[in-house]
């Protein structure tokens, strides 16, 4: 295994110093009023955010009955059955429909009652949601208990939000309380299957929300009990989505623990959340707020360092806004904006669906799925408006910049905040504040940590900006209508690379990510033909990334003769998922040919996906897609005209031919498929290049020039040398070998809609002039 060992194994004990910090933070918060999320009914959302919400709902509406209710009906017979999750899908869908309807001020789906009444109809007399089919022996124990408590927590959130949207339908509240009581009676019962884990701990979120709508203290107290049961966690044990939800629940529990008697437990719980946040920020998060699916597992399993978990991204956003409400530290708002403006949007496809398997520094386009990420991403889009403008009853906090109208009650008087923005390109935000009464209230506008206030104009008059603790503070008497125009300084900047848990030994951590304002810039190989034209060199191997083992020439990664099925090969490449192997071709070849498959030494195990990239774009390979409204056989389908090449260890060799005429770079990708990384011994058997005159050159016979790297490795970006900033890209001027070359970087958020169609090769980090 070539991955770095995790840089720190956190045993998350609440140290005296951490506990002291948490208590001080909470003590400072208690000096003022609690900041509350603004009710969705009091917000009108416009522009891109509203359009994305509607797209997301339209995608959810395509889900089939089988997909929605398979948790109650599917046989629990193998590792790919979703039957054990019961209310997970309909619960999430109901929550998404309720939140979006409130956010847009209109019913967003005609299926609300279908899903809502269907969920109630599947609730048992004891309040629980359970699969009605027999439980197969292999699905008992740990896996089943995870699905049971996780699915019930998602079902409970669905009922709670259905009640918030339709309070006149008392059945939703009754069902929520009945399920909450089931948790109280059975969650800690002895003798149940499995053992508590992050899938159980999401109940903290459900309990605190149930307390919020009922006011019944027993639910909050039970949430505290669950929060206290969450053990010290090391980073090779947890599923990030469920763990982040659990921590988010803990933070929201802290928001309700206000008495002096509760200070110690409140401080201890907050310290736990803050320490886990620190670990995620420093070791788990991609620059744009992306979060991998697992904190780590043993070799042979999917470590998932190469692509994100969409739900975890959304939870990371939510954890940060909740930490801000509790601590009032603006650094959490900065992190939330980073996530919302980058990886959250990067995960939404043009279909409206959200992907949970996209990569940046590994070729992984991902695909929208009809469960989990689709519902959770929709929920998060609808949550964002609640934090645009908020109040602690005495002051106003404008935190995020989206076209919107927010109605607040401040000092017992109504205040309306209208917002229009040209924020992403020019850093301009225009705010109109309307108050029927004269109010002397602090009005706080967040100044992002990466910027400063370049200009502030109030009612047409320039003003000097007063910035305190990350806020531009306007402390004045407000009356009638006040127009504010604030402009933030927008520049290209760099950020250092974090010590990511998925780094390989020897990786260059001096590289940096590039940013313009709140948006991340990523290197897009497919847009940089000019760069490849100025690079010279013989055809040769230039780069290898392989998660496990070493690339082998003319033998398998297990160092056995290359064999696929019964067929043996003398030439080829033996690798292991996940891997990227890049060759410099210098435009000398017209075709690439290979047999692909999993080596016979896997004994029928393993499952991988093969892709071929030329000059920074996938030109042959699969897109995995769980269909919506279609017959979903095998869950692997061809999309956008690309051939499907997902293969298992039971498949015979498959021959491929790929046009590489004039191509400078050839990248061969092996990705995991459906069963993790176990025995993914992938072969590019007989891998060869064909010249125009018919000459055959085997890849394994090309020289090894890995020390030269690919053209991208030769870049050194000076962030001051910006040639052009456009809506979707930034162009830098670079000198390579004495020649001036324009180098194009794309904005991460603008790539998401069409990533599956365009399929570019992307990279987060680059060498800069100050490395």
XYZ file of C-alpha atoms in Angstrom:
771
model
C 0.000 0.000 0.000
C 1.482 3.312 -1.074
C -0.862 5.714 0.635
C 0.601 7.760 3.430
C -0.296 6.634 6.867
C -2.865 8.916 8.402
C -0.879 11.892 9.666
C -2.595 11.906 13.045
C -4.711 9.313 14.806
C -7.002 11.443 16.879
C -8.212 9.872 20.083
C -10.792 12.513 20.700
C -10.580 12.948 24.413
C -11.916 16.203 25.762
C -8.742 17.751 27.127
C -8.821 20.449 29.777
C -7.664 23.062 27.253
C -10.240 22.057 24.647
C -12.983 21.998 27.233
C -11.904 25.388 28.545
C -11.976 26.888 25.050
C -15.438 25.505 24.425
C -16.800 26.832 27.724
C -15.315 30.266 27.053
C -16.893 30.327 23.596
C -20.271 29.390 24.976
C -19.938 31.877 27.799
C -19.279 34.630 25.291
C -22.299 33.544 23.251
C -24.526 33.539 26.303
C -23.792 37.261 26.781
C -25.972 37.934 23.722
C -29.086 36.385 22.290
C -29.017 33.108 20.378
C -28.827 33.493 16.604
C -31.680 31.535 15.063
C -32.122 30.195 11.561
C -34.564 32.364 9.649
C -37.807 30.563 8.930
C -38.092 29.587 5.280
C -41.569 31.108 5.132
C -39.946 34.505 5.672
C -37.556 34.325 2.711
C -37.974 34.733 -1.028
C -35.116 33.197 -3.003
C -34.353 34.234 -6.574
C -31.817 33.660 -9.310
C -29.479 30.699 -9.703
C -30.163 29.236 -6.261
C -33.913 29.081 -6.883
C -33.351 27.575 -10.324
C -31.101 24.883 -8.887
C -33.713 24.022 -6.248
C -36.379 23.562 -8.909
C -34.052 21.417 -11.032
C -33.242 19.252 -8.024
C -36.925 18.682 -7.212
C -37.691 17.810 -10.834
C -35.035 15.102 -10.637
C -36.533 13.674 -7.433
C -39.946 13.551 -9.101
C -38.617 10.991 -11.595
C -37.978 8.364 -8.940
C -40.003 5.197 -9.449
C -42.198 3.609 -6.831
C -39.710 0.756 -6.574
C -36.872 3.147 -5.880
C -38.775 5.075 -3.217
C -40.105 2.090 -1.337
C -37.454 -0.583 -1.885
C -36.333 -0.108 1.702
C -39.604 -1.656 2.836
C -40.005 -4.227 0.084
C -36.577 -5.455 -1.057
C -35.308 -8.839 -0.001
C -32.221 -8.564 2.184
C -30.218 -11.126 0.262
C -26.947 -9.524 -0.793
C -24.699 -6.564 -0.211
C -26.448 -4.459 -2.852
C -29.951 -4.582 -1.445
C -31.174 -1.324 0.029
C -33.870 -3.078 1.961
C -32.227 -2.662 5.312
C -32.522 1.161 5.142
C -36.352 1.143 5.301
C -37.533 4.778 5.599
C -34.280 6.350 4.408
C -35.301 7.211 0.840
C -38.928 8.278 1.395
C -37.948 10.099 4.584
C -35.279 12.121 2.807
C -37.562 12.775 -0.161
C -40.373 14.021 2.063
C -37.973 16.303 3.922
C -36.625 17.665 0.610
C -40.135 18.326 -0.732
C -41.158 20.125 2.464
C -38.032 22.268 2.691
C -38.083 23.283 -0.967
C -41.788 24.120 -0.878
C -41.162 26.400 2.077
C -38.052 27.880 0.449
C -39.780 28.755 -2.817
C -43.113 29.682 -1.277
C -45.089 27.208 -3.372
C -45.652 23.454 -3.621
C -42.650 22.093 -5.497
C -43.932 18.568 -6.106
C -47.285 16.938 -6.703
C -45.881 13.826 -5.020
C -45.742 15.276 -1.514
C -48.906 13.526 -0.308
C -47.976 10.303 -2.095
C -44.678 10.155 -0.222
C -45.978 11.581 3.053
C -49.019 9.323 3.387
C -47.001 6.393 2.088
C -44.439 6.910 4.837
C -47.137 7.082 7.489
C -48.718 3.963 6.029
C -45.462 2.057 6.518
C -45.094 3.082 10.154
C -45.650 0.210 12.584
C -47.615 0.285 15.787
C -44.464 0.630 17.866
C -43.584 3.762 15.866
C -40.699 2.235 13.936
C -40.050 1.806 10.240
C -38.903 -1.721 9.439
C -38.345 -3.861 6.394
C -41.246 -6.268 6.057
C -39.270 -9.048 4.380
C -37.325 -11.838 6.054
C -33.805 -10.851 7.051
C -31.189 -12.989 5.331
C -28.593 -14.444 7.722
C -25.734 -12.584 6.041
C -27.452 -9.220 6.629
C -28.007 -9.549 10.357
C -25.813 -7.962 12.954
C -23.802 -4.819 12.368
C -25.010 -3.943 8.856
C -28.677 -4.414 9.667
C -28.533 -2.396 12.891
C -26.796 0.443 11.047
C -29.517 0.557 8.430
C -32.273 0.252 11.005
C -31.309 3.207 13.168
C -30.090 5.348 10.300
C -33.253 4.756 8.259
C -35.492 5.493 11.220
C -33.649 8.753 11.885
C -34.172 9.836 8.267
C -37.827 8.829 8.463
C -38.212 10.880 11.635
C -36.721 13.964 9.943
C -39.137 13.459 7.056
C -42.126 13.458 9.397
C -40.833 16.497 11.290
C -40.464 18.568 8.131
C -43.776 17.374 6.749
C -45.317 18.741 9.959
C -43.483 22.062 9.536
C -44.823 22.368 6.006
C -48.317 21.001 6.707
C -48.929 21.688 10.429
C -52.673 21.232 9.937
C -52.132 17.532 9.174
C -51.647 16.297 12.730
C -50.740 12.776 11.634
C -47.193 13.892 10.805
C -46.555 15.249 14.297
C -48.218 12.240 15.910
C -46.091 9.896 13.820
C -42.923 11.811 14.694
C -43.614 11.648 18.418
C -44.468 7.956 18.233
C -41.190 7.249 16.438
C -39.290 9.457 18.880
C -40.702 7.407 21.740
C -39.550 4.240 19.950
C -36.016 5.614 20.056
C -36.329 6.349 23.760
C -37.584 2.865 24.508
C -35.284 0.819 22.283
C -32.140 2.680 21.235
C -30.099 1.640 24.283
C -31.810 -1.717 24.760
C -29.522 -4.660 25.435
C -29.361 -7.627 23.107
C -30.129 -5.840 19.850
C -28.226 -6.656 16.682
C -24.904 -5.032 15.960
C -23.147 -2.242 17.787
C -23.488 1.543 17.810
C -21.605 3.456 15.129
C -21.931 6.692 13.193
C -25.070 5.292 11.510
C -26.717 5.161 14.937
C -25.416 8.515 16.162
C -27.307 10.510 13.486
C -30.149 10.221 15.977
C -28.691 13.289 17.733
C -29.925 15.372 14.782
C -33.371 13.779 14.844
C -33.841 14.149 18.602
C -32.923 17.829 18.756
C -35.243 18.592 15.817
C -38.074 16.681 17.507
C -37.493 18.677 20.675
C -37.662 21.843 18.558
C -41.200 21.149 17.319
C -42.619 19.569 20.488
C -40.844 21.431 23.281
C -40.787 18.120 25.148
C -37.577 18.043 27.181
C -37.366 14.250 27.134
C -36.262 14.325 23.498
C -33.486 16.844 24.172
C -32.304 14.875 27.196
C -32.249 11.717 25.104
C -30.274 13.537 22.428
C -27.729 14.490 25.078
C -27.512 10.855 26.161
C -26.803 9.749 22.588
C -24.256 12.552 22.153
C -22.454 11.471 25.312
C -22.346 7.883 24.033
C -20.412 8.898 20.932
C -16.921 7.624 21.766
C -13.546 9.093 21.047
C -13.153 8.527 17.327
C -10.009 7.789 15.379
C -9.974 8.655 11.665
C -10.021 5.095 10.332
C -13.393 4.172 11.717
C -16.240 6.291 10.439
C -18.523 6.935 7.485
C -18.217 10.697 7.062
C -21.825 11.411 6.043
C -23.416 9.849 9.092
C -20.656 11.025 11.416
C -20.964 14.659 10.293
C -24.742 14.476 10.788
C -24.151 13.174 14.304
C -21.733 15.989 15.096
C -24.132 18.505 13.613
C -26.800 17.176 15.945
C -24.425 17.575 18.880
C -23.781 21.223 17.999
C -27.510 21.925 17.796
C -28.017 20.240 21.143
C -25.450 22.683 22.550
C -27.561 25.539 21.212
C -30.410 24.428 23.501
C -28.313 23.852 26.633
C -28.445 27.383 28.013
C -28.600 27.095 31.801
C -25.665 27.532 34.149
C -26.118 23.959 35.355
C -25.665 22.694 31.797
C -22.427 24.579 31.141
C -20.070 21.645 31.735
C -21.851 19.140 29.510
C -22.407 21.838 26.908
C -18.681 22.637 26.896
C -17.692 18.984 26.677
C -19.997 18.327 23.730
C -18.878 21.454 21.896
C -15.232 20.542 22.470
C -15.891 17.162 20.858
C -17.474 18.827 17.828
C -14.712 21.428 17.483
C -11.961 18.845 17.590
C -13.608 16.732 14.933
C -14.148 19.849 12.815
C -10.438 20.597 13.071
C -9.541 17.118 11.875
C -11.904 17.323 8.902
C -10.641 20.755 7.892
C -6.962 19.863 8.109
C -6.896 16.283 6.843
C -10.166 15.241 5.170
C -11.401 18.246 3.182
C -10.528 18.961 -0.437
C -9.872 22.671 -1.097
C -13.394 23.453 -2.311
C -15.111 21.791 0.644
C -15.256 18.276 -0.778
C -15.365 15.448 1.762
C -14.390 11.831 1.082
C -16.807 9.060 2.019
C -14.745 7.224 4.641
C -12.117 8.337 7.073
C -10.273 5.159 6.162
C -10.467 1.387 6.153
C -8.091 -1.514 5.805
C -6.341 -2.407 2.558
C -8.638 -4.135 0.086
C -11.619 -1.945 0.867
C -12.638 1.255 -0.846
C -10.836 4.090 0.874
C -12.725 6.574 -1.316
C -9.963 9.157 -1.188
C -10.347 9.696 -4.939
C -13.898 10.952 -4.978
C -16.264 12.740 -2.674
C -19.417 11.719 -0.857
C -22.007 14.304 -1.893
C -23.990 13.925 1.328
C -20.863 14.523 3.378
C -20.217 17.740 1.464
C -23.718 18.928 2.314
C -23.307 17.930 5.964
C -19.973 19.758 6.130
C -21.741 22.914 4.999
C -24.430 22.382 7.628
C -21.972 21.685 10.440
C -20.193 24.965 9.742
C -23.301 27.149 9.747
C -24.435 25.497 12.977
C -21.045 26.032 14.600
C -21.281 29.689 13.671
C -24.707 30.018 15.309
C -23.356 28.504 18.514
C -19.890 30.121 18.644
C -20.434 33.294 16.552
C -17.008 32.770 14.957
C -17.095 33.962 11.343
C -14.446 31.445 10.264
C -17.232 28.877 10.154
C -19.245 31.068 7.783
C -16.198 31.378 5.549
C -15.921 27.594 5.453
C -19.629 27.217 4.731
C -19.381 29.683 1.843
C -16.335 27.835 0.489
C -18.353 24.636 0.387
C -21.567 26.158 -0.978
C -19.836 28.092 -3.757
C -17.616 25.231 -4.872
C -18.056 21.557 -4.172
C -21.769 21.670 -3.455
C -22.441 23.146 -6.910
C -19.780 20.949 -8.525
C -21.853 17.952 -7.428
C -25.065 18.961 -9.211
C -25.575 17.593 -12.717
C -27.578 19.368 -15.426
C -30.344 16.814 -14.807
C -30.757 18.415 -11.387
C -29.537 15.316 -9.575
C -26.605 15.304 -7.185
C -23.589 13.068 -7.523
C -21.832 11.331 -4.689
C -18.775 10.061 -6.510
C -16.972 12.922 -8.229
C -13.233 13.476 -8.235
C -10.923 16.335 -9.109
C -7.410 14.948 -8.734
C -8.487 11.584 -10.119
C -10.568 10.987 -13.266
C -14.005 10.443 -11.793
C -16.985 12.194 -13.404
C -19.525 10.641 -11.076
C -23.197 10.355 -11.862
C -26.477 11.408 -10.263
C -28.166 8.717 -8.193
C -31.841 8.543 -7.252
C -31.129 8.160 -3.555
C -29.130 9.712 -0.740
C -27.237 12.540 -2.453
C -30.179 13.560 -4.637
C -32.423 14.130 -1.615
C -29.720 15.463 0.678
C -28.387 17.929 -1.879
C -31.898 19.217 -2.506
C -32.381 19.655 1.220
C -29.158 21.660 1.504
C -29.997 23.995 -1.377
C -33.228 24.774 0.460
C -31.346 25.308 3.745
C -28.986 27.960 2.391
C -31.616 30.768 2.344
C -32.106 30.379 6.100
C -28.624 31.780 6.679
C -28.535 34.619 4.127
C -29.751 37.070 6.775
C -30.403 36.199 10.415
C -30.985 37.926 13.719
C -30.385 37.434 17.411
C -33.428 39.704 18.010
C -31.181 42.724 18.617
C -28.848 42.753 15.611
C -28.847 41.659 11.964
C -26.226 39.382 10.389
C -25.937 39.248 6.598
C -23.782 36.200 5.995
C -24.238 34.988 2.404
C -24.845 36.780 -0.853
C -27.729 35.576 -3.026
C -30.580 37.507 -4.699
C -33.300 37.313 -2.065
C -35.799 39.010 0.219
C -35.664 38.216 3.939
C -38.201 39.354 6.522
C -36.934 39.515 10.109
C -38.235 40.702 13.437
C -35.584 42.792 15.201
C -36.215 44.442 18.553
C -39.861 43.423 18.103
C -40.167 45.338 14.824
C -40.331 44.011 11.253
C -37.283 44.575 9.043
C -37.049 43.608 5.363
C -33.726 42.988 3.635
C -33.628 42.976 -0.164
C -30.455 41.755 -1.816
C -29.106 41.806 -5.374
C -25.621 40.604 -6.227
C -22.805 40.713 -8.707
C -20.701 39.003 -6.094
C -18.840 36.252 -7.927
C -17.360 38.396 -10.699
C -17.097 41.910 -9.221
C -17.596 41.392 -5.489
C -20.587 43.750 -5.460
C -23.564 43.277 -3.126
C -26.517 45.706 -3.035
C -28.747 45.634 0.029
C -31.931 47.564 0.728
C -33.071 47.686 4.350
C -36.661 48.639 5.064
C -37.973 49.417 8.532
C -41.297 51.075 9.327
C -39.985 52.093 12.748
C -36.813 53.955 13.655
C -34.425 51.347 15.004
C -30.981 51.726 16.494
C -29.607 48.303 15.639
C -26.191 46.926 14.693
C -26.248 45.710 11.091
C -23.427 43.277 10.347
C -22.258 42.353 6.829
C -19.768 39.502 6.665
C -16.379 40.383 5.199
C -14.842 37.169 3.829
C -11.474 36.302 5.342
C -9.884 36.395 1.874
C -11.004 39.961 1.181
C -11.474 43.472 2.489
C -14.105 46.134 1.909
C -12.991 48.024 -1.191
C -15.936 50.419 -1.155
C -18.967 51.103 1.034
C -21.764 53.446 -0.048
C -24.910 54.152 2.022
C -27.760 56.103 0.418
C -25.377 57.275 -2.286
C -22.760 58.575 0.168
C -19.330 56.875 0.484
C -18.633 55.642 3.995
C -15.581 54.393 5.819
C -15.966 50.684 6.562
C -15.619 49.622 10.182
C -14.639 45.947 10.294
C -14.723 43.990 13.558
C -14.272 40.226 13.924
C -15.043 39.559 10.275
C -18.057 41.898 10.062
C -18.523 45.280 8.436
C -20.517 46.838 11.264
C -23.092 49.511 10.482
C -24.224 50.862 13.838
C -26.807 53.540 13.054
C -30.424 54.527 13.315
C -32.407 52.820 10.592
C -35.588 54.356 9.265
C -37.740 53.960 6.184
C -35.481 52.709 3.362
C -31.699 52.503 3.412
C -29.643 51.503 0.382
C -26.261 49.861 0.949
C -23.725 49.057 -1.721
C -20.668 47.135 -0.576
C -17.838 45.965 -2.790
C -15.306 43.361 -1.750
C -11.817 43.201 -3.168
C -11.641 40.357 -5.687
C -8.182 39.024 -6.487
C -6.526 35.816 -7.566
C -4.807 34.182 -4.620
C -3.286 30.874 -3.529
C -3.833 28.583 -0.562
C -1.398 25.960 0.772
C -2.156 22.262 0.416
C -3.387 20.481 3.521
C -1.967 17.185 4.784
C -4.736 15.143 3.165
C -5.310 11.589 4.383
C -5.185 10.273 0.808
C -1.732 11.606 -0.073
C 0.920 9.223 -1.349
C 4.354 9.075 0.171
C 6.589 11.534 -1.595
C 3.761 13.755 -2.888
C 4.729 17.399 -3.318
C 2.755 19.204 -0.646
C 4.299 22.564 -1.535
C 1.812 22.883 -4.390
C -1.080 25.275 -3.902
C -4.694 25.708 -4.923
C -5.754 28.786 -6.884
C -8.720 31.001 -6.033
C -10.598 34.004 -7.323
C -12.835 35.437 -4.638
C -14.855 32.596 -3.063
C -14.376 30.263 -6.057
C -11.707 27.638 -6.581
C -9.832 27.425 -9.866
C -8.842 23.991 -11.160
C -6.495 23.076 -13.977
C -8.512 21.729 -16.897
C -6.270 19.618 -19.143
C -8.808 19.563 -21.984
C -8.557 23.354 -22.450
C -4.770 23.542 -22.619
C -3.781 22.358 -26.070
C -1.322 25.258 -26.446
C 0.690 24.034 -23.480
C 1.176 20.587 -24.970
C 2.257 22.061 -28.300
C 5.346 23.716 -26.801
C 6.514 20.630 -24.881
C 8.999 18.335 -26.588
C 10.051 14.771 -25.770
C 10.153 11.184 -26.910
C 7.182 8.855 -26.414
C 7.611 7.557 -22.875
C 5.956 6.737 -19.551
C 5.553 10.028 -17.672
C 3.343 9.476 -14.616
C 1.956 6.644 -12.480
C -0.509 6.818 -9.613
C -1.510 3.489 -8.095
C -3.248 3.035 -4.762
C -1.892 -0.425 -3.984
C 1.196 -2.240 -5.147
C 3.353 -1.147 -8.084
C 2.771 -0.918 -11.819
C 4.112 -4.073 -13.443
C 5.324 -4.414 -17.050
C 4.389 -7.600 -18.923
C 2.974 -9.244 -15.793
C 0.087 -8.727 -13.406
C 0.238 -6.530 -10.351
C 0.604 -9.796 -8.415
C 3.729 -10.473 -10.515
C 2.167 -13.465 -12.232
C 1.846 -13.924 -16.030
C -0.785 -11.610 -17.505
C -3.948 -13.726 -17.793
C -7.583 -12.762 -18.389
C -9.900 -15.757 -18.232
C -8.087 -18.514 -20.080
C -6.114 -16.150 -22.300
C -2.465 -15.377 -21.536
C -0.498 -12.376 -22.759
C 3.223 -11.749 -23.128
C 2.929 -7.950 -23.214
C 0.923 -5.408 -21.276
C 0.523 -3.501 -18.019
C -0.562 -4.965 -14.690
C -2.092 -2.477 -12.298
C -4.585 -2.168 -9.446
C -7.525 0.107 -8.834
C -7.380 2.941 -8.457
C -4.679 3.980 -10.917
C -3.748 6.542 -13.550
C -0.924 5.785 -15.970
C 0.114 8.584 -18.352
C 2.277 8.366 -21.466
C 3.684 11.154 -23.604
C 2.855 10.274 -27.242
C 4.148 13.392 -29.035
C 1.395 13.029 -31.649
C 3.150 10.082 -33.306
C 0.371 7.489 -33.171
C -3.077 6.988 -34.662
C -4.608 4.244 -32.480
C -4.407 2.626 -29.063
C -5.410 -1.017 -28.701
C -5.650 -3.292 -25.695
C -7.499 -6.186 -24.161
C -8.880 -5.191 -20.794
C -10.009 -7.266 -17.850
C -9.219 -8.483 -14.359
C -6.344 -10.892 -13.962
C -7.147 -14.552 -13.392
C -5.191 -14.447 -10.114
C -8.230 -12.648 -8.644
C -10.081 -16.000 -8.843
C -13.231 -14.353 -10.170
C -13.275 -11.504 -7.655
C -12.728 -7.824 -8.258
C -14.684 -5.234 -10.235
C -13.201 -2.238 -12.029
C -13.888 0.412 -14.646
C -11.454 1.146 -17.466
C -11.137 4.572 -19.080
C -8.890 6.008 -21.762
C -8.080 9.732 -21.842
C -6.328 11.668 -24.598
C -5.109 15.230 -24.168
C -7.012 15.730 -20.950
C -10.392 14.298 -21.824
C -12.025 10.889 -21.394
C -12.571 9.494 -24.892
C -13.410 5.890 -24.052
C -14.903 4.424 -20.914
C -17.970 4.034 -18.790
C -20.229 6.263 -16.814
C -21.970 4.399 -14.021
C -25.537 5.564 -13.587
C -28.338 4.375 -11.339
C -31.313 5.007 -13.559
C -34.450 6.924 -12.706
C -37.690 5.897 -14.336
C -35.957 3.153 -16.321
C -35.353 -0.548 -16.069
C -32.140 -0.515 -14.068
C -30.361 -3.730 -15.004
C -26.967 -4.009 -13.420
C -26.897 -0.297 -12.600
C -24.323 0.229 -15.353
C -25.464 1.978 -18.500
C -23.926 3.757 -21.430
C -24.393 7.507 -21.285
C -23.618 10.219 -23.823
C -22.536 7.592 -26.355
C -19.558 6.217 -24.445
C -19.041 2.488 -24.320
C -19.525 0.805 -20.981
C -16.378 -0.946 -19.798
C -17.148 -1.839 -16.199
C -15.911 -5.385 -15.680
C -15.777 -8.014 -12.965
C -13.316 -10.793 -12.341
C -15.753 -13.223 -13.951
C -15.766 -11.434 -17.327
C -13.671 -12.540 -20.299
C -11.212 -10.140 -21.918
C -12.681 -7.290 -23.919
C -10.820 -5.692 -26.820
C -10.828 -1.935 -27.273
C -9.576 0.354 -30.040
C -9.275 4.080 -29.398
C -8.417 6.811 -31.887
C -5.383 8.761 -30.599
C -4.470 10.588 -33.819
C -2.381 13.708 -33.048
C -2.751 13.162 -29.293
C 0.129 14.272 -27.093
C -0.980 12.629 -23.845
C -2.505 9.218 -23.196
C -3.849 8.436 -19.724
C -5.115 4.979 -18.775
C -7.442 4.943 -15.784
C -8.597 2.027 -13.664
C -11.318 2.934 -11.174
C -13.137 0.800 -8.665
C -16.631 -0.395 -9.556
C -19.076 -1.820 -7.014
C -17.189 -3.867 -4.447
C -14.361 -1.712 -3.176
C -10.769 -2.456 -4.071
C -10.460 -6.102 -3.086
C -8.572 -8.107 -5.769
C -8.940 -5.375 -8.391
C -5.983 -6.741 -10.370
C -6.590 -4.883 -13.621
C -4.737 -5.713 -16.845
C -4.144 -3.577 -19.897
C -3.207 -6.728 -21.778
C -1.332 -6.360 -25.062
C -1.528 -2.568 -24.632
C -0.016 -1.082 -27.774
C 0.118 1.973 -30.015
C -0.246 1.882 -33.789
C 1.513 4.358 -36.088
C 0.150 5.588 -39.408
C 2.412 3.163 -41.263
C 1.195 0.220 -39.168
C 4.198 0.066 -36.838
C 3.261 -1.409 -33.461
C 4.812 -0.083 -30.235
C 3.956 -1.781 -26.947
C 3.539 0.516 -23.961
C 5.673 -1.752 -21.816
C 8.587 -1.204 -24.242
C 8.531 2.611 -24.014
C 11.225 4.278 -21.877
C 10.532 5.448 -18.358
C 10.704 9.259 -18.188
C 8.648 9.657 -15.048
C 11.162 12.147 -13.686
C 10.072 14.607 -16.426
C 6.390 14.390 -15.518
C 3.529 15.616 -17.693
C 3.384 19.180 -19.134
C 1.227 20.327 -16.223
C 4.073 19.447 -13.842
C 6.282 21.981 -15.627
C 3.928 24.885 -14.919
C 4.788 27.580 -12.437
C 1.893 29.980 -12.038
C 2.370 33.585 -10.995
C -1.006 34.685 -9.678
C -0.142 38.264 -10.619
C 0.178 37.323 -14.302
C -3.559 37.120 -15.022
C -4.397 37.686 -18.683
C -8.174 37.324 -18.524
C -10.928 36.673 -15.992
C -14.214 35.487 -17.476
C -17.382 33.975 -16.059
C -16.193 30.371 -16.318
C -12.392 30.554 -16.518
C -9.211 32.460 -15.746
C -6.253 32.623 -18.139
C -2.664 33.053 -16.922
C 0.426 33.837 -18.940
C 3.240 31.302 -18.492
C 6.683 30.936 -20.077
C 7.689 27.359 -20.976
C 11.000 26.727 -22.709
C 11.293 30.384 -23.662
C 7.812 30.469 -25.211
C 4.839 32.378 -23.815
C 1.770 30.174 -23.395
C -1.753 31.015 -22.162
C -2.810 28.515 -19.470
C -6.505 28.072 -18.705
C -8.027 27.271 -15.307
C -11.751 26.590 -14.867
C -13.984 27.549 -11.945
C -14.886 24.393 -10.062
C -18.566 25.275 -9.640
C -19.094 25.942 -13.367
C -17.894 22.435 -14.309
C -20.507 20.434 -12.416
C -23.500 20.715 -14.737
C -21.709 19.225 -17.745
C -18.946 17.167 -16.158
C -20.454 13.855 -17.300
C -20.774 15.102 -20.852
C -17.455 16.912 -21.253
C -15.394 14.609 -19.008
C -12.227 16.700 -18.574
C -9.176 15.699 -16.549
C -8.912 18.123 -13.600
C -6.256 18.962 -11.022
C -6.557 21.013 -7.817
C -2.956 21.962 -7.132
C -0.213 23.715 -9.074
C 3.301 25.003 -8.471
C 3.346 28.753 -7.948
C 6.044 31.387 -8.142
C 6.296 31.546 -4.345
C 6.700 27.771 -3.782
